C-alpha cells in the first residue's frame, strides 16, 4: 500500500483579528498625534490674544528688563494707568514705561499683534519704542525693524495726546507697520484717564474724504440734501475679515442710514469684490435707523454673509454695527444726552437657524444613516440623493467644506453659533472616517464628487480614452507626484493658518468656489474645468489624485492599511514636536 502523500508546509498568515487590532491601535495613535498637533497650533493661536492684567504689569516688564538699560527694578506709576517707573540700583527713576499689552492686543497686523514697550521721560515724552514679542509674519516684522525712519516717527510724541494720522508705514509691510503704530497710539491715548468717547485718527485709514470721491459716489440729489458722510476708519478699524480690516463710507440722514459702500480694505481682494457686487447684502442695512444698526444681532436677523466671502462680509457687517454704535456714543456725549444704546447685548452669541443651516444640519444627520444604507447601491435612488445634496449645499446654503474654509476659521474655531449646520457637517465629516471607515463627505455629499460620478456613463470618456498620450500624461509619476505635493502643501498651509493667515489664496487650489452663486469667474473656475476634463478621461481623477480636502479626509480614514506607517505620519509627528517645543 503506497505511503500517503504529505502536503507541503505553508506559513499561515497572521490571524485577521490580530492585524485588525494592530490597525486600530496604530490609527488611534495616529489620530492622537494629529490631535496634539492641532491642539498645539491652537495653543499658539491663543497666545495671540492672551492679555496681561494691570496687576501683572511689573512681572511682565521684568521679563524684558534687559531692554531698559540701567533698570534694576520697576514700580507702578502713581495715578498713571498701565504705566511703570524704571528704577536704577539706587532707586532713582530713569524712565517711564508703558506696555502695549493688553489693551492693544486686539490690533492685528498681517497675521497677529505685536507687543512693545514705550519708553518715556519724566515729562511723558516718548524716547523710544522697543518690540518685545510679535505674533506677526516674521518677514514683515523684519522689514519694519530694519526701517529706522519708521521708529523715529514716535520720538517726541507725548503721553495722553492723539497720535497724528500722518505716520508712515513701511512699504512691503504696510499692515504690520500700521498695526504697530496703531498699538503705540492706543497705548498713549489710553493714558489720558478719560472714558469719554472721541473721534480718533486711524493710522490704517488716514485719508479724509475728497470732493471728487463724494461726487463719484453720490447723486446730485444726495449731495444737495441734509445728509452726512461718516468714515468708519475713525470709529472702528480693528474688525478683521479674512485677512484685514475694511473702511466703509456711510451716508446718514438724521437718524437713518441712507447708503454705505466699501472705501478701502486690507482684506483679500477677490473677496472684497464679491461683497461689493452682492446687492442683497447691502439691502439689509440701508434705510434702517442708526439705533437699530448699533445693536443689530447678525445671527438673529440671518445676516449670514456673502457666499464665498463669508468672513469678509461678516466683518463688514460688524464694522457697520460697531461704527454706528461709536457714532451714537459720540453724538450723545456732544449733546450731553444720558441715554445711549446698550451695546453689551450684541456680545451674547445667538444661534443662526436660517433655512440653509437647518437643511445642512438635516443633511449631515441623514448622511450618517445613508452611509450604512443598502439603498446606495440603487442607481436611481443614489442620483436623487446626490441631486438633493447638490441643491442644499450649492444652491441653498453654500456650505462646502474645503481647506480654504478651514484656514478661514483662524483662532476662533468653527462658527458653531453662526453656522451650526456647517459645523455639524464638519463634525460628521471628520468623525465618520475615524470610527466607521467611511469617507462620507467625499463619497456621498461633495457636489464636485457627484459631478465626476455623473460623467462616468457619458461616451466622452471612451472617446478621449483612445488618445493614449492623454492617459499616459495624466498617470505619469511626475504628474501624480506634483499633484500630491500640491495637495500636501495646501494642507500644510491650512494647518499653519490656525496661527496666522496664509500668504496665498487657498481657494485657488480647489474648485469649490466655482459652485458658489454670485462669485463669477475665478481661478477656482479654471481648476474646476481642468478637474472635470481630467475626470472625463480617468474616472474621479481629481478626487483620487489632487483634492487637498480629500487627501486630509483620507488620512483620517481607518482602513486595512492603517497598521503601517506613512510618510504623512512622520510629517505630522515632526510638526507636533515643533509646535510643542
Coordinates of C-alpha atoms in Angstrom, one line a residue:
X1 CA 0.0 0.0 0.0
X2 CA 1.6 3.3 -1.1
X3 CA 2.6 5.8 1.6
X4 CA 0.2 8.7 2.0
X5 CA 1.4 11.9 0.2
X6 CA 2.4 14.6 2.6
X7 CA 1.2 18.1 2.0
X8 CA 3.7 21.0 1.7
X9 CA 4.1 23.1 4.8
X10 CA 2.8 26.7 4.2
X11 CA 3.3 29.5 6.7
X12 CA 0.0 30.7 7.9
X13 CA -0.7 34.4 7.6
X14 CA -1.3 36.2 10.9
X15 CA -4.8 36.0 12.1
X16 CA -7.0 38.7 10.6
X17 CA -8.2 39.7 14.0
X18 CA -4.7 40.3 15.3
X19 CA -4.0 42.6 12.3
X20 CA -7.2 44.4 12.7
X21 CA -6.4 45.1 16.4
X22 CA -3.0 46.4 15.5
X23 CA -4.6 48.7 12.9
X24 CA -6.9 50.1 15.5
X25 CA -4.0 50.8 17.9
X26 CA -1.8 52.4 15.2
X27 CA -4.6 54.5 13.8
X28 CA -5.6 55.6 17.3
X29 CA -2.0 56.7 17.9
X30 CA -2.0 58.5 14.5
X31 CA -5.2 60.4 15.4
X32 CA -3.7 61.2 18.9
X33 CA -0.6 62.8 17.4
X34 CA -2.8 64.7 14.9
X35 CA -5.0 66.0 17.7
X36 CA -1.9 67.1 19.6
X37 CA -0.7 68.9 16.5
X38 CA -4.0 70.8 16.1
X39 CA -4.1 71.5 19.9
X40 CA -0.5 72.8 19.8
X41 CA -1.3 75.1 16.9
X42 CA -4.4 76.3 18.7
X43 CA -2.4 76.9 21.8
X44 CA 0.0 79.1 19.9
X45 CA -3.0 81.0 18.4
X46 CA -4.5 81.6 21.9
X47 CA -1.2 83.2 22.9
X48 CA -2.0 85.9 20.4
X49 CA -5.0 87.1 22.5
X50 CA -3.6 86.3 26.0
X51 CA -3.8 89.5 27.9
X52 CA -1.7 90.8 30.8
X53 CA -3.7 92.5 33.5
X54 CA -2.5 95.7 35.1
X55 CA -1.6 93.9 38.4
X56 CA 0.8 91.7 36.4
X57 CA 2.5 94.7 34.6
X58 CA 5.6 94.5 36.8
X59 CA 6.1 90.8 36.3
X60 CA 5.6 91.4 32.6
X61 CA 8.3 94.1 32.5
X62 CA 10.8 92.1 34.5
X63 CA 10.8 89.5 31.7
X64 CA 12.2 92.2 29.3
X65 CA 14.3 94.1 31.9
X66 CA 17.3 93.9 29.6
X67 CA 15.6 96.2 27.1
X68 CA 15.8 99.1 29.5
X69 CA 19.4 100.0 30.1
X70 CA 20.3 100.6 33.7
X71 CA 16.9 99.3 35.1
X72 CA 17.3 97.3 38.3
X73 CA 13.6 97.2 39.3
X74 CA 10.2 98.6 38.5
X75 CA 7.2 100.0 40.3
X76 CA 3.7 101.2 39.3
X77 CA 3.5 104.9 38.5
X78 CA 1.2 106.9 40.7
X79 CA -2.1 107.9 39.0
X80 CA -1.0 106.7 35.6
X81 CA -2.8 103.7 34.2
X82 CA -0.7 100.9 32.7
X83 CA 2.5 102.8 33.4
X84 CA 5.5 101.7 35.4
X85 CA 8.7 103.5 36.5
X86 CA 12.0 102.0 35.8
X87 CA 14.4 102.4 38.8
X88 CA 18.2 102.1 38.8
X89 CA 20.2 100.3 41.5
X90 CA 19.9 103.4 43.8
X91 CA 16.1 103.6 43.5
X92 CA 16.2 106.6 41.2
X93 CA 13.7 106.9 38.4
X94 CA 15.3 106.7 35.0
X95 CA 12.3 106.2 32.7
X96 CA 8.6 105.7 32.5
X97 CA 7.4 102.7 30.6
X98 CA 4.1 101.6 29.1
X99 CA 3.3 98.1 27.7
X100 CA 1.0 98.0 24.7
X101 CA -0.3 94.7 26.0
X102 CA -3.1 94.0 26.9
X103 CA -5.1 97.0 25.6
X104 CA -3.6 96.8 22.1
X105 CA -3.5 93.1 21.7
X106 CA -6.7 93.2 19.6
X107 CA -4.8 95.2 16.9
X108 CA -3.8 92.7 14.4
X109 CA -1.2 93.3 11.7
X110 CA -0.9 90.9 8.8
X111 CA -1.2 87.8 10.9
X112 CA -1.1 88.8 14.6
X113 CA -0.4 91.5 17.2
X114 CA 3.0 92.9 18.1
X115 CA 3.7 93.7 21.7
X116 CA 6.0 96.6 22.6
X117 CA 7.4 98.7 25.4
X118 CA 7.1 102.5 25.1
X119 CA 9.9 104.3 26.9
X120 CA 9.2 107.9 28.0
X121 CA 11.0 110.5 30.1
X122 CA 9.6 112.1 33.3
X123 CA 7.6 114.6 31.2
X124 CA 5.8 111.8 29.3
X125 CA 7.7 112.3 26.0
X126 CA 8.5 109.2 24.0
X127 CA 12.2 108.4 23.7
X128 CA 12.0 105.0 22.0
X129 CA 9.7 102.1 21.2
X130 CA 11.0 98.5 21.6
X131 CA 9.5 95.3 20.2
X132 CA 9.3 92.6 23.0
X133 CA 7.5 89.9 21.1
X134 CA 5.4 89.5 18.0
X135 CA 3.0 87.1 16.5
X136 CA 3.0 88.7 13.1
X137 CA 4.7 87.3 10.0
X138 CA 8.5 87.2 10.6
X139 CA 9.4 88.6 7.2
X140 CA 7.1 91.6 7.5
X141 CA 8.3 92.3 11.1
X142 CA 11.9 92.1 9.9
X143 CA 11.2 94.8 7.3
X144 CA 9.7 97.1 9.9
X145 CA 12.5 96.5 12.4
X146 CA 15.1 97.4 9.7
X147 CA 13.5 100.8 8.9
X148 CA 14.9 103.4 11.3
X149 CA 12.7 106.2 9.8
X150 CA 9.6 104.4 10.9
X151 CA 10.7 104.2 14.6
X152 CA 12.0 107.8 14.6
X153 CA 8.4 108.9 14.0
X154 CA 7.4 108.1 17.6
X155 CA 10.1 110.2 19.2
X156 CA 8.7 113.4 20.7
X157 CA 5.1 112.1 21.0
X158 CA 3.6 112.6 24.4
X159 CA 1.5 110.5 26.8
X160 CA -2.2 111.4 26.6
X161 CA -2.2 113.1 23.2
X162 CA -3.7 111.9 20.0
X163 CA -1.1 110.5 17.6
X164 CA -1.2 112.3 14.3
X165 CA -2.6 110.4 11.3
X166 CA 0.3 111.1 9.0
X167 CA 2.6 108.4 10.5
X168 CA 4.1 106.5 7.6
X169 CA 4.1 102.7 7.2
X170 CA 6.8 100.5 5.8
X171 CA 6.5 99.6 2.1
X172 CA 6.0 95.9 1.7
X173 CA 4.8 95.5 5.3
X174 CA 2.1 98.1 5.4
X175 CA -0.4 96.3 7.6
X176 CA 2.2 95.1 10.1
X177 CA 3.8 98.6 10.5
X178 CA 0.5 100.4 10.7
X179 CA -0.7 98.0 13.4
X180 CA 2.4 98.7 15.4
X181 CA 1.8 102.4 15.0
X182 CA -1.8 102.0 16.0
X183 CA -0.8 100.0 19.1
X184 CA 1.5 102.8 20.2
X185 CA -1.2 105.3 19.5
X186 CA -3.8 103.4 21.6
X187 CA -1.2 103.0 24.4
X188 CA -0.5 106.7 24.5
X189 CA -4.2 107.7 24.1
X190 CA -5.5 105.5 26.9
X191 CA -3.1 107.1 29.3
X192 CA -5.4 110.2 29.4
X193 CA -7.5 108.5 32.1
X194 CA -10.6 109.6 30.2
X195 CA -13.6 107.4 29.5
X196 CA -15.3 109.9 27.1
X197 CA -15.6 108.7 23.5
X198 CA -13.6 110.6 20.9
X199 CA -13.3 110.7 17.2
X200 CA -9.8 109.4 16.7
X201 CA -7.4 109.4 13.8
X202 CA -7.0 106.0 12.2
X203 CA -3.5 105.1 11.0
X204 CA -4.7 102.4 8.8
X205 CA -7.3 104.6 7.1
X206 CA -5.9 108.2 7.5
X207 CA -7.2 109.8 4.2
X208 CA -10.0 112.3 4.5
X209 CA -12.9 112.2 2.1
X210 CA -12.3 114.2 -1.1
X211 CA -14.9 116.1 -3.1
X212 CA -14.2 114.0 -6.2
X213 CA -14.8 110.9 -4.2
X214 CA -18.1 112.2 -3.0
X215 CA -19.2 113.3 -6.4
X216 CA -18.3 109.9 -7.9
X217 CA -20.3 108.0 -5.2
X218 CA -23.4 110.3 -4.6
X219 CA -26.0 111.6 -6.9
X220 CA -26.7 115.4 -7.1
X221 CA -29.9 114.9 -5.0
X222 CA -27.9 113.3 -2.2
X223 CA -25.3 116.0 -2.3
X224 CA -27.9 118.7 -2.1
X225 CA -29.7 117.1 0.9
X226 CA -29.0 117.3 4.6
X227 CA -27.1 114.1 4.7
X228 CA -23.7 113.5 6.4
X229 CA -20.9 111.1 5.4
X230 CA -19.0 109.1 8.0
X231 CA -15.7 107.3 7.6
X232 CA -15.8 104.1 9.7
X233 CA -12.0 104.1 9.9
X234 CA -12.1 106.8 12.6
X235 CA -14.7 104.8 14.6
X236 CA -13.8 101.2 14.1
X237 CA -10.8 99.7 12.3
X238 CA -10.0 96.6 14.3
X239 CA -12.6 94.2 12.9
X240 CA -10.6 91.7 10.9
X241 CA -12.2 89.8 8.0
X242 CA -10.4 87.0 6.2
X243 CA -7.1 89.0 6.0
X244 CA -7.6 92.5 7.3
X245 CA -9.9 95.4 8.2
X246 CA -12.0 97.5 5.9
X247 CA -13.1 101.1 5.9
X248 CA -16.6 102.0 4.9
X249 CA -18.3 105.2 3.9
X250 CA -21.8 105.6 5.5
X251 CA -24.2 108.2 4.3
X252 CA -26.7 109.1 7.1
X253 CA -29.7 111.5 7.1
X254 CA -30.7 112.4 10.7
X255 CA -31.1 109.0 12.3
X256 CA -31.1 106.7 9.3
X257 CA -28.5 105.0 7.1
X258 CA -29.1 106.1 3.5
X259 CA -26.2 104.3 1.7
X260 CA -23.0 102.5 2.5
X261 CA -20.0 101.3 0.5
X262 CA -16.5 99.8 1.0
X263 CA -14.0 102.6 0.6
X264 CA -10.7 100.8 1.2
X265 CA -9.7 97.4 2.5
X266 CA -6.8 95.3 3.6
X267 CA -8.8 92.2 3.1
X268 CA -8.4 89.6 0.3
X269 CA -9.1 91.5 -3.0
X270 CA -11.4 88.9 -4.7
X271 CA -13.5 88.5 -1.5
X272 CA -13.9 92.3 -1.2
X273 CA -15.1 92.4 -4.8
X274 CA -17.7 89.7 -4.1
X275 CA -19.1 91.7 -1.2
X276 CA -19.2 94.9 -3.3
X277 CA -21.2 93.1 -6.0
X278 CA -23.8 91.5 -3.7
X279 CA -26.7 93.9 -3.6
X280 CA -28.9 91.7 -1.4
X281 CA -26.3 92.0 1.4
X282 CA -26.3 95.8 1.4
X283 CA -30.1 96.0 1.4
X284 CA -30.1 94.5 4.9
X285 CA -28.6 97.7 6.3
X286 CA -29.8 100.6 4.0
X287 CA -32.8 102.6 5.2
X288 CA -32.6 101.4 8.8
X289 CA -32.4 103.6 11.9
X290 CA -28.9 104.0 13.4
X291 CA -30.2 103.0 16.8
X292 CA -31.2 99.6 15.3
X293 CA -27.9 99.1 13.5
X294 CA -25.9 99.9 16.6
X295 CA -27.3 96.8 18.4
X296 CA -28.0 94.6 15.4
X297 CA -27.8 90.9 16.0
X298 CA -26.4 89.4 12.9
X299 CA -27.4 85.8 13.7
X300 CA -30.9 86.6 14.8
X301 CA -31.5 88.6 11.6
X302 CA -29.9 85.9 9.5
X303 CA -27.3 88.1 8.1
X304 CA -25.1 85.2 7.1
X305 CA -22.7 87.0 4.8
X306 CA -21.9 86.6 1.1
X307 CA -21.3 83.1 -0.2
X308 CA -17.6 82.6 -0.9
X309 CA -16.6 85.7 1.2
X310 CA -18.3 84.9 4.5
X311 CA -15.6 86.3 6.8
X312 CA -15.1 89.4 4.8
X313 CA -18.8 90.2 4.6
X314 CA -19.4 89.5 8.3
X315 CA -16.5 91.7 9.2
X316 CA -18.1 94.5 7.1
X317 CA -21.4 93.9 8.9
X318 CA -19.7 94.1 12.3
X319 CA -17.9 97.3 11.2
X320 CA -21.3 98.9 10.4
X321 CA -22.6 97.9 13.8
X322 CA -19.5 99.0 15.8
X323 CA -19.0 102.2 13.9
X324 CA -22.7 103.2 14.3
X325 CA -22.5 102.5 18.0
X326 CA -19.4 104.6 18.4
X327 CA -21.0 107.4 16.3
X328 CA -24.1 107.5 18.5
X329 CA -22.0 107.5 21.7
X330 CA -20.0 110.5 20.3
X331 CA -23.2 112.3 19.4
X332 CA -24.7 111.6 22.9
X333 CA -21.5 112.9 24.5
X334 CA -21.6 116.1 22.4
X335 CA -25.2 116.8 23.2
X336 CA -24.8 115.8 26.8
X337 CA -27.5 113.1 26.4
X338 CA -27.7 110.5 29.1
X339 CA -29.5 107.7 27.2
X340 CA -27.1 105.7 25.0
X341 CA -27.7 102.3 23.3
X342 CA -26.9 99.2 25.3
X343 CA -24.0 97.8 23.3
X344 CA -23.3 94.8 25.6
X345 CA -26.4 93.0 24.3
X346 CA -24.8 92.3 21.0
X347 CA -21.9 90.3 22.5
X348 CA -24.1 87.3 23.5
X349 CA -24.0 84.7 20.7
X350 CA -27.2 83.8 19.1
X351 CA -27.9 80.7 17.1
X352 CA -28.5 81.1 13.4
X353 CA -31.3 78.8 12.3
X354 CA -31.6 80.1 8.8
X355 CA -33.1 77.8 6.1
X356 CA -29.7 76.9 4.7
X357 CA -28.3 76.0 8.1
X358 CA -31.3 73.9 9.0
X359 CA -31.2 71.8 5.8
X360 CA -27.4 71.5 6.1
X361 CA -27.8 70.1 9.6
X362 CA -30.6 67.7 8.5
X363 CA -28.4 66.5 5.6
X364 CA -25.5 65.9 8.0
X365 CA -27.6 63.6 10.1
X366 CA -29.1 61.9 7.1
X367 CA -25.6 61.2 5.8
X368 CA -24.8 59.0 8.8
X369 CA -27.8 56.7 8.0
X370 CA -27.3 56.9 4.3
X371 CA -23.7 55.7 4.6
X372 CA -24.9 52.4 6.2
X373 CA -28.0 52.0 3.9
X374 CA -28.2 49.4 1.2
X375 CA -30.1 51.9 -1.0
X376 CA -26.7 53.4 -2.0
X377 CA -26.5 50.5 -4.5
X378 CA -29.6 51.6 -6.3
X379 CA -28.5 54.0 -9.1
X380 CA -31.7 56.0 -9.3
X381 CA -32.0 56.4 -5.5
X382 CA -28.4 57.5 -5.4
X383 CA -29.0 60.1 -8.1
X384 CA -31.8 61.5 -6.1
X385 CA -29.6 61.7 -3.0
X386 CA -26.8 63.4 -4.9
X387 CA -29.1 65.9 -6.5
X388 CA -30.6 66.7 -3.1
X389 CA -27.2 67.2 -1.6
X390 CA -26.2 69.4 -4.5
X391 CA -29.3 71.7 -4.1
X392 CA -28.8 72.0 -0.3
X393 CA -25.0 72.7 -0.3
X394 CA -24.7 74.7 -3.6
X395 CA -28.0 76.5 -4.2
X396 CA -29.4 76.9 -0.7
X397 CA -26.6 77.3 1.8
X398 CA -23.1 77.4 0.0
X399 CA -21.8 75.2 2.8
X400 CA -19.0 73.4 1.0
X401 CA -16.1 72.1 3.1
X402 CA -12.6 72.9 1.9
X403 CA -9.0 73.6 3.1
X404 CA -9.7 77.3 2.4
X405 CA -12.7 77.2 4.7
X406 CA -10.7 75.6 7.5
X407 CA -8.0 78.2 7.1
X408 CA -10.6 80.9 7.5
X409 CA -11.6 79.5 10.9
X410 CA -8.5 81.2 12.3
X411 CA -8.1 81.2 16.1
X412 CA -11.8 81.2 16.8
X413 CA -12.6 77.7 15.8
X414 CA -15.7 76.6 13.8
X415 CA -18.6 79.1 13.8
X416 CA -20.9 76.9 15.9
X417 CA -23.4 79.7 16.7
X418 CA -23.2 81.5 13.4
X419 CA -23.2 78.4 11.1
X420 CA -24.5 75.4 13.2
X421 CA -25.4 73.3 10.1
X422 CA -21.9 73.8 8.6
X423 CA -20.3 73.0 12.0
X424 CA -22.3 69.8 12.3
X425 CA -21.4 68.8 8.7
X426 CA -17.8 69.3 9.5
X427 CA -18.1 67.2 12.7
X428 CA -19.7 64.3 10.8
X429 CA -17.2 64.6 8.0
X430 CA -14.2 64.3 10.4
X431 CA -15.5 61.7 12.8
X432 CA -17.1 59.2 10.4
X433 CA -13.8 58.2 8.6
X434 CA -12.1 57.7 12.0
X435 CA -14.8 55.5 13.6
X436 CA -16.7 53.9 10.7
X437 CA -14.0 53.7 7.9
X438 CA -16.4 55.7 5.7
X439 CA -15.3 58.9 4.0
X440 CA -18.9 60.1 3.8
X441 CA -18.3 63.6 2.6
X442 CA -16.2 62.7 -0.5
X443 CA -18.3 59.6 -1.3
X444 CA -21.8 60.7 -0.6
X445 CA -22.1 64.5 -0.2
X446 CA -19.4 66.5 -2.1
X447 CA -21.0 68.2 -5.1
X448 CA -17.8 68.1 -7.1
X449 CA -17.5 64.3 -6.5
X450 CA -21.1 63.9 -7.6
X451 CA -20.5 65.6 -10.9
X452 CA -17.5 63.4 -11.5
X453 CA -19.6 60.3 -10.9
X454 CA -22.3 61.6 -13.3
X455 CA -19.6 61.8 -16.0
X456 CA -19.0 58.1 -16.0
X457 CA -21.9 57.0 -18.2
X458 CA -21.0 59.5 -21.0
X459 CA -19.3 58.4 -24.1
X460 CA -16.9 61.3 -24.0
X461 CA -14.6 59.3 -21.7
X462 CA -14.5 56.4 -24.1
X463 CA -13.6 58.7 -27.0
X464 CA -10.9 60.5 -25.1
X465 CA -9.6 57.3 -23.7
X466 CA -8.5 56.4 -27.3
X467 CA -5.9 59.1 -27.1
X468 CA -3.3 57.1 -25.2
X469 CA -1.0 60.0 -24.7
X470 CA -3.6 61.9 -22.6
X471 CA -4.0 58.9 -20.3
X472 CA -0.2 58.3 -20.1
X473 CA 0.3 62.0 -19.3
X474 CA -2.3 62.1 -16.5
X475 CA -0.9 59.0 -14.9
X476 CA 2.8 59.9 -15.3
X477 CA 4.6 59.6 -12.0
X478 CA 5.9 63.1 -12.2
X479 CA 2.4 64.5 -12.7
X480 CA 0.9 62.4 -9.9
X481 CA 3.8 63.4 -7.6
X482 CA 3.2 67.1 -8.4
X483 CA -0.5 66.9 -7.7
X484 CA 0.1 65.1 -4.4
X485 CA 2.8 67.6 -3.4
X486 CA 0.4 70.5 -4.2
X487 CA -2.4 68.9 -2.1
X488 CA 0.0 68.3 0.8
X489 CA 1.3 71.9 0.6
X490 CA -2.3 73.2 0.7
X491 CA -2.9 71.1 3.9
X492 CA 0.3 72.3 5.5
X493 CA -0.6 76.0 4.8
X494 CA -4.1 75.4 6.1
X495 CA -2.6 74.0 9.3
X496 CA -0.3 76.9 9.8
X497 CA -3.2 79.3 9.2
X498 CA -4.5 78.2 12.6
X499 CA -1.9 80.5 13.9
X500 CA -1.6 83.1 11.1
X501 CA -3.3 83.6 7.8
X502 CA -1.5 82.2 4.7
X503 CA 0.1 84.4 2.1
X504 CA -1.8 82.6 -0.7
X505 CA -5.4 82.2 -1.5
X506 CA -6.1 78.5 -0.7
X507 CA -9.4 78.7 -2.6
X508 CA -7.4 78.8 -5.8
X509 CA -6.1 75.3 -5.2
X510 CA -9.6 73.8 -5.1
X511 CA -12.6 74.1 -7.5
X512 CA -15.3 74.7 -4.8
X513 CA -15.6 78.5 -5.3
X514 CA -16.9 77.8 -8.7
X515 CA -20.1 76.4 -7.2
X516 CA -20.9 79.5 -5.1
X517 CA -23.7 81.5 -6.7
X518 CA -22.8 85.1 -7.5
X519 CA -19.0 84.6 -7.3
X520 CA -18.4 84.8 -11.1
X521 CA -15.3 83.5 -12.8
X522 CA -12.2 83.0 -10.8
X523 CA -9.1 80.8 -10.7
X524 CA -11.2 78.2 -9.0
X525 CA -13.2 78.1 -12.2
X526 CA -10.1 77.1 -14.1
X527 CA -9.3 74.4 -11.6
X528 CA -12.9 73.2 -11.9
X529 CA -12.7 72.9 -15.7
X530 CA -9.3 71.1 -15.6
X531 CA -10.6 68.7 -13.0
X532 CA -13.7 67.9 -15.0
X533 CA -11.7 67.4 -18.1
X534 CA -9.3 65.0 -16.4
X535 CA -12.2 63.1 -14.8
X536 CA -13.7 62.7 -18.2
X537 CA -10.6 60.7 -19.2
X538 CA -9.8 59.0 -15.9
X539 CA -12.8 58.4 -13.5
X540 CA -12.7 60.5 -10.3
X541 CA -9.2 61.7 -11.3
X542 CA -9.3 64.9 -9.2
X543 CA -10.7 63.2 -6.2
X544 CA -8.2 60.4 -6.3
X545 CA -5.1 62.4 -7.0
X546 CA -5.4 66.2 -6.5
X547 CA -8.0 67.2 -3.9
X548 CA -6.4 68.6 -0.7
X549 CA -9.7 68.1 1.3
X550 CA -10.0 64.5 0.1
X551 CA -6.3 63.8 1.0
X552 CA -6.9 65.1 4.5
X553 CA -10.1 63.0 5.0
X554 CA -8.3 60.0 3.5
X555 CA -5.6 60.4 6.2
X556 CA -8.3 60.4 8.8
X557 CA -9.9 57.2 7.5
X558 CA -9.1 53.9 9.1
X559 CA -8.7 51.1 6.6
X560 CA -6.9 47.8 6.0
X561 CA -3.5 49.5 5.7
X562 CA -3.8 51.6 8.9
X563 CA -1.4 49.4 10.7
X564 CA 1.5 50.6 8.6
X565 CA 3.4 53.9 9.0
X566 CA 3.2 56.5 6.2
X567 CA 5.3 59.5 5.2
X568 CA 2.5 61.7 6.4
X569 CA 2.8 60.2 9.9
X570 CA 6.4 61.4 10.1
X571 CA 5.5 64.9 8.9
X572 CA 2.6 65.2 11.5
X573 CA 4.9 63.9 14.2
X574 CA 7.6 66.4 13.3
X575 CA 5.1 69.2 13.2
X576 CA 3.7 68.2 16.6
X577 CA 7.1 68.2 18.2
X578 CA 7.9 71.6 16.6
X579 CA 4.8 73.4 17.9
X580 CA 5.0 72.0 21.4
X581 CA 8.7 72.8 21.8

